[in-house]
Short mmCIF file of C-alpha atoms in Angstrom, two decimals:
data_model
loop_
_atom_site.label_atom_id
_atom_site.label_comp_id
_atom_site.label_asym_id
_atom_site.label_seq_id
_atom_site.Cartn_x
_atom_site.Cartn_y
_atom_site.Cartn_z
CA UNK L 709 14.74 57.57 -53.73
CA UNK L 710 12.32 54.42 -54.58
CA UNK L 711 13.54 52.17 -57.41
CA UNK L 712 9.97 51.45 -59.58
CA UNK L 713 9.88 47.85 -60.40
CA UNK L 714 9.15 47.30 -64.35
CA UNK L 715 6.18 45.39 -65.30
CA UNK L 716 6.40 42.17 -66.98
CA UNK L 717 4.53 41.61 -70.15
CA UNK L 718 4.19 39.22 -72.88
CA UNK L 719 6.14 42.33 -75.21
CA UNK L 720 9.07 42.37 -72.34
CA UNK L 721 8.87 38.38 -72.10
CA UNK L 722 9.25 38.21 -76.15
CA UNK L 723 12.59 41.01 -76.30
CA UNK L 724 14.28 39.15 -73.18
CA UNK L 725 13.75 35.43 -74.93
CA UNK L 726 15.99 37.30 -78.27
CA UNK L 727 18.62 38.27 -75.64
CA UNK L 728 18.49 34.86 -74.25
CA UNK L 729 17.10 35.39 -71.14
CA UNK L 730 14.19 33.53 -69.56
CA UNK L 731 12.22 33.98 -66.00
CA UNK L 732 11.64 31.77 -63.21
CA UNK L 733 10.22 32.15 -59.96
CA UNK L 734 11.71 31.42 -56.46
CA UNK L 735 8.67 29.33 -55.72
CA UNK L 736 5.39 28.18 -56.39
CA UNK L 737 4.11 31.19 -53.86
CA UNK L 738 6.93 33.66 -54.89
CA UNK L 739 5.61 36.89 -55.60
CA UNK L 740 9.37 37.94 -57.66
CA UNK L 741 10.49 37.00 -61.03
CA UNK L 742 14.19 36.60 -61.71
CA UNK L 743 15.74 37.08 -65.46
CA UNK L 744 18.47 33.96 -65.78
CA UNK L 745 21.40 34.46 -68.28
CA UNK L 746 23.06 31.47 -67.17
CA UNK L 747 27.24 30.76 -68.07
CA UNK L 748 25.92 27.28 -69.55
CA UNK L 749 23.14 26.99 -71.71
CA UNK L 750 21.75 23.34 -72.55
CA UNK L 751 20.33 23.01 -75.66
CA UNK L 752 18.82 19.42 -77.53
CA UNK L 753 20.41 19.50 -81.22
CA UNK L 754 17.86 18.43 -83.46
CA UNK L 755 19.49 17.51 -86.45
CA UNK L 756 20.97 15.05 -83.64
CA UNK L 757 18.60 13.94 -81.47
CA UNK L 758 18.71 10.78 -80.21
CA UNK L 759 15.34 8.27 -79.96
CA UNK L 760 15.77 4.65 -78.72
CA UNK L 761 13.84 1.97 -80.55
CA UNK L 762 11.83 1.07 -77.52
CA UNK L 763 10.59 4.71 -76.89
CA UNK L 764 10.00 4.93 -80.82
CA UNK L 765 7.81 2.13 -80.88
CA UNK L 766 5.63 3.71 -77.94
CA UNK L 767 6.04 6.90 -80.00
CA UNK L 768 4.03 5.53 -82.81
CA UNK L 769 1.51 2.93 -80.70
CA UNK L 770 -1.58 4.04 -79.65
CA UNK L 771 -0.38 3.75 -76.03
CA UNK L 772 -0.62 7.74 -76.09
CA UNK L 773 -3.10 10.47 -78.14
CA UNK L 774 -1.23 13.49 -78.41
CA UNK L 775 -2.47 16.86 -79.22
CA UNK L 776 -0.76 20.05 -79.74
CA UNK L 777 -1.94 23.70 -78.20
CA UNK L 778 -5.60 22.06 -76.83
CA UNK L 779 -4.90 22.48 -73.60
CA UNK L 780 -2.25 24.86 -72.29
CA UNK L 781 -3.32 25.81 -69.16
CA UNK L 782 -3.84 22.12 -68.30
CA UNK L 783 -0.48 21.26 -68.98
CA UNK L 784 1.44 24.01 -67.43
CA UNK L 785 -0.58 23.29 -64.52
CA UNK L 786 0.68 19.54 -64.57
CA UNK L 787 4.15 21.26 -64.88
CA UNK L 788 3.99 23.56 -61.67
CA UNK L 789 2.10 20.40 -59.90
CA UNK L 790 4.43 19.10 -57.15
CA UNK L 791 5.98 15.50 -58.14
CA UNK L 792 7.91 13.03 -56.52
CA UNK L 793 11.53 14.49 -56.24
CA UNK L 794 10.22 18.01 -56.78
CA UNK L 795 7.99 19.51 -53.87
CA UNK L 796 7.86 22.89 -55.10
CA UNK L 797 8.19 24.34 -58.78
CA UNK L 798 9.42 27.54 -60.09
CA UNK L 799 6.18 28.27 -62.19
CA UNK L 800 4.42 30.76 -60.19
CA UNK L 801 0.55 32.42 -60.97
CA UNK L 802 2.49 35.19 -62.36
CA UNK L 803 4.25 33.36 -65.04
CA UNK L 804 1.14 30.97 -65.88
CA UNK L 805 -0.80 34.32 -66.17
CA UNK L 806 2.11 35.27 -68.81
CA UNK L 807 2.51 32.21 -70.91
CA UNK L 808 -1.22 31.96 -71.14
CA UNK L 809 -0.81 35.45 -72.79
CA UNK L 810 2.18 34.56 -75.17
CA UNK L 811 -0.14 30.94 -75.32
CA UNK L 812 -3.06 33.64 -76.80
CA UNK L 813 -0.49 35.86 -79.06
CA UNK L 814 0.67 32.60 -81.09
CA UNK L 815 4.36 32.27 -79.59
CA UNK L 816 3.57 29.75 -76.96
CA UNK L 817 2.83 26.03 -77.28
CA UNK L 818 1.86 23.11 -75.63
CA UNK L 819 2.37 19.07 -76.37
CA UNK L 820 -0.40 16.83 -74.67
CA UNK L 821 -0.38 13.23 -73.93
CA UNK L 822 -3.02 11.60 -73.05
CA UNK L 823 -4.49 8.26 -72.29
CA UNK L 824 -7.92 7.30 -72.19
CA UNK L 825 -9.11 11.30 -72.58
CA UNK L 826 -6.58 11.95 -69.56
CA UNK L 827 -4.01 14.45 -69.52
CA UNK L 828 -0.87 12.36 -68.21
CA UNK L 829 2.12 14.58 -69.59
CA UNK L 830 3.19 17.10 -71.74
CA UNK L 831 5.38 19.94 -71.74
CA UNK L 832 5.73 23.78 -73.54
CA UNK L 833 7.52 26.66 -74.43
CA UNK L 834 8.03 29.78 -76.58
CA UNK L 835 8.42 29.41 -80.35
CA UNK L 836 10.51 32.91 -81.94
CA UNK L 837 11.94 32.52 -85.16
CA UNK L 838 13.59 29.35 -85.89
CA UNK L 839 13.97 29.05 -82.26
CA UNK L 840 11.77 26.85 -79.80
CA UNK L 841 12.25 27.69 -75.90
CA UNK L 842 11.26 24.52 -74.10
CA UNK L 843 10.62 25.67 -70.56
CA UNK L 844 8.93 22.54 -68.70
CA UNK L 845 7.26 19.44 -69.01
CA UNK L 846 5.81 16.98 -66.29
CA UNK L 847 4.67 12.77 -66.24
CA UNK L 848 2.14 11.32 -64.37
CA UNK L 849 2.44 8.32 -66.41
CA UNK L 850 5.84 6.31 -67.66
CA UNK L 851 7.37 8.27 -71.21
CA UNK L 852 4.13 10.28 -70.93
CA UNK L 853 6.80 13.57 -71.40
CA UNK L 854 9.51 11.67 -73.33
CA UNK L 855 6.49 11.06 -76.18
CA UNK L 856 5.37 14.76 -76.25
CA UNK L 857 9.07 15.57 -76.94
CA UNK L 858 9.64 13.15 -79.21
CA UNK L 859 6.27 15.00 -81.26
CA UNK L 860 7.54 18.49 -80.21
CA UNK L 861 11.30 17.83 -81.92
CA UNK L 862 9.66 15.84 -84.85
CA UNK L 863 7.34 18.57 -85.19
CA UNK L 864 10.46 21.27 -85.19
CA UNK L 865 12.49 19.50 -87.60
CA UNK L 866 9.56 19.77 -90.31
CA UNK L 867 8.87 23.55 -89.49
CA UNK L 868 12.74 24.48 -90.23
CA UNK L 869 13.69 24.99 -86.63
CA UNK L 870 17.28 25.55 -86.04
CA UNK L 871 17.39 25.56 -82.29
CA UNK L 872 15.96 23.65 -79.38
CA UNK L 873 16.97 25.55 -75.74
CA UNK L 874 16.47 23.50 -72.98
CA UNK L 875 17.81 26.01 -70.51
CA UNK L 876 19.68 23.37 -68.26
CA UNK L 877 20.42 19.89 -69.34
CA UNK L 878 19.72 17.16 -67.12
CA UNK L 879 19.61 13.49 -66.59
CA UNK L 880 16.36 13.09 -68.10
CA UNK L 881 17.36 15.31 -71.47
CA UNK L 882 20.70 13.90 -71.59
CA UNK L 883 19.38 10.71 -73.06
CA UNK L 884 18.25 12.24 -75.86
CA UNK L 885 21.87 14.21 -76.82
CA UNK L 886 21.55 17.13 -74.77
CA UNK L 887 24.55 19.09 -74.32
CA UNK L 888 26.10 22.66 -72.77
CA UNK L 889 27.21 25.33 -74.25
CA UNK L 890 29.22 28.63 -73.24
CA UNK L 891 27.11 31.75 -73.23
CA UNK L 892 28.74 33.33 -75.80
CA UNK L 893 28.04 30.08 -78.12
CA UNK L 894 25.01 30.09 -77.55
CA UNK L 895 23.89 33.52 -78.00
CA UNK L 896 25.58 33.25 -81.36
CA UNK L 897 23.70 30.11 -82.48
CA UNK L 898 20.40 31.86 -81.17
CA UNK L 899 21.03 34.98 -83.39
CA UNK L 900 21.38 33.16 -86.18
CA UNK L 901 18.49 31.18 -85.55
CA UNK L 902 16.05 33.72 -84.28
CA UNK L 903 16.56 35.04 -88.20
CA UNK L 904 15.14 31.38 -89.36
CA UNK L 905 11.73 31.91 -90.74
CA UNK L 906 10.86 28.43 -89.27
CA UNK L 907 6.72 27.90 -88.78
CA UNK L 908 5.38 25.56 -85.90
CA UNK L 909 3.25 22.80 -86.92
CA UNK L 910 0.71 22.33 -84.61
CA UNK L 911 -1.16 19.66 -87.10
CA UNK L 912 1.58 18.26 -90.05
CA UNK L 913 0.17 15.60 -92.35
CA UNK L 914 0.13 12.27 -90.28
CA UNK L 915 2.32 10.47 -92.21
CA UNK L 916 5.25 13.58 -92.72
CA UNK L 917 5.38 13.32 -88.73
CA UNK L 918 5.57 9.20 -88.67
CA UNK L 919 7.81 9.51 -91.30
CA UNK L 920 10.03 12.17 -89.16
CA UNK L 921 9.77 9.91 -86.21
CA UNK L 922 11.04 6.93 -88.13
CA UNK L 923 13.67 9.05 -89.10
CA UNK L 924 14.77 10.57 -85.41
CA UNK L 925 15.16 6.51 -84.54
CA UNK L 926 17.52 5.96 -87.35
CA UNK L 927 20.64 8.19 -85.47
#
């Protein structure tokens, strides 16, 4: 007896982010998705988030132009683009085909950086509730990513966001306060969350989001 395999959608994608799953790819070229339900979750509090007074002042120079949601393809392109240290990516056609569609439904989002017109980093995710799912970001330029966070966390703070998943935590998040937490935990803080009726702001008034940025360098 043949097992049918169930199509992914943006619907399916949207009910397995509330259970607190998320898909990757084997490879660039896989052809399979896998559903992760890690034991440890990493998450980036935001009512703790830490910002170093160098990156803030880079934050709010000119050095970068950052944009939100004007070019989403572009920068999950940059983000399945091999780098140095990473020669293959888990973002596959499949799941920039379905991010484009939860990009078109309102739920998915984007955070450019640019210099000079250029796209040099950025990173996006999957915005449910009170509940932002960061799922990559790439650099082709130094703090080109650590900027777009910096907007994507300010920006989350003023919409009423109550969590920030990061999936894993790494070296590069956990300069910024990123920690682990059991599955259990976690699922409870995203229930609780998910029920947040947070708003993403893709364009705040300019000087709520310096003022937010001032305030992320203050902890």
């Amino acid at each position: 007896m043949s097992r049918r395999s169930v199509e992914i959608t943006a619907d399916l994608m949207l009910r397995a982010y509330r259970h607190g799953l998320f898909p990757m790819a084997e490879t660039r070229r896989g052809e399979r998705l896998y559903w992760l339900d890690p034991e440890r979750r990493g998450i980036l509090p935001l009512e703790r988030f830490h910002l170093s007074r160098r990156l803030a002042r880079t934050v709010l120079s000119d050095v970068f132009t950052v944009t939100v949601d004007r070019d989403f393809a572009g920068t999950i392109a940059g983000c399945a683009h091999p780098a140095p240290g990473r020669d293959d990516t888990w973002i596959n056609p499949q799941i920039e085909r379905l991010f484009g569609e939860l990009h078109r439904l309102g739920h998915a989002h984007s955070v450019e950086a640019r210099q000079n017109g250029v796209l040099v980093g950025g990173l996006y995710g999957v915005a449910i509730g009170g509940v932002f799912f960061g799922e990559s970001m790439f650099s082709a330029a130094r703090d080109a990513s650590k900027v777009a966070l910096v907007h994507l966390v300010a920006r989350l703070r003023l919409g009423g966001f109550r969590l920030l998943d990061t999936q894993f935590v790494t070296a590069h998040l956990s300069q910024f306060g990123a920690q682990e937490l059991a599955r259990d935990d976690y699922k409870a803080r995203l229930a609780h969350a998910l029920g947040v009726p947070a708003w993403f702001p893709a364009e705040p008034d300019q000087a709520d989001l310096t003022a937010e940025i001032r305030r992320l360098a203050e902890h």
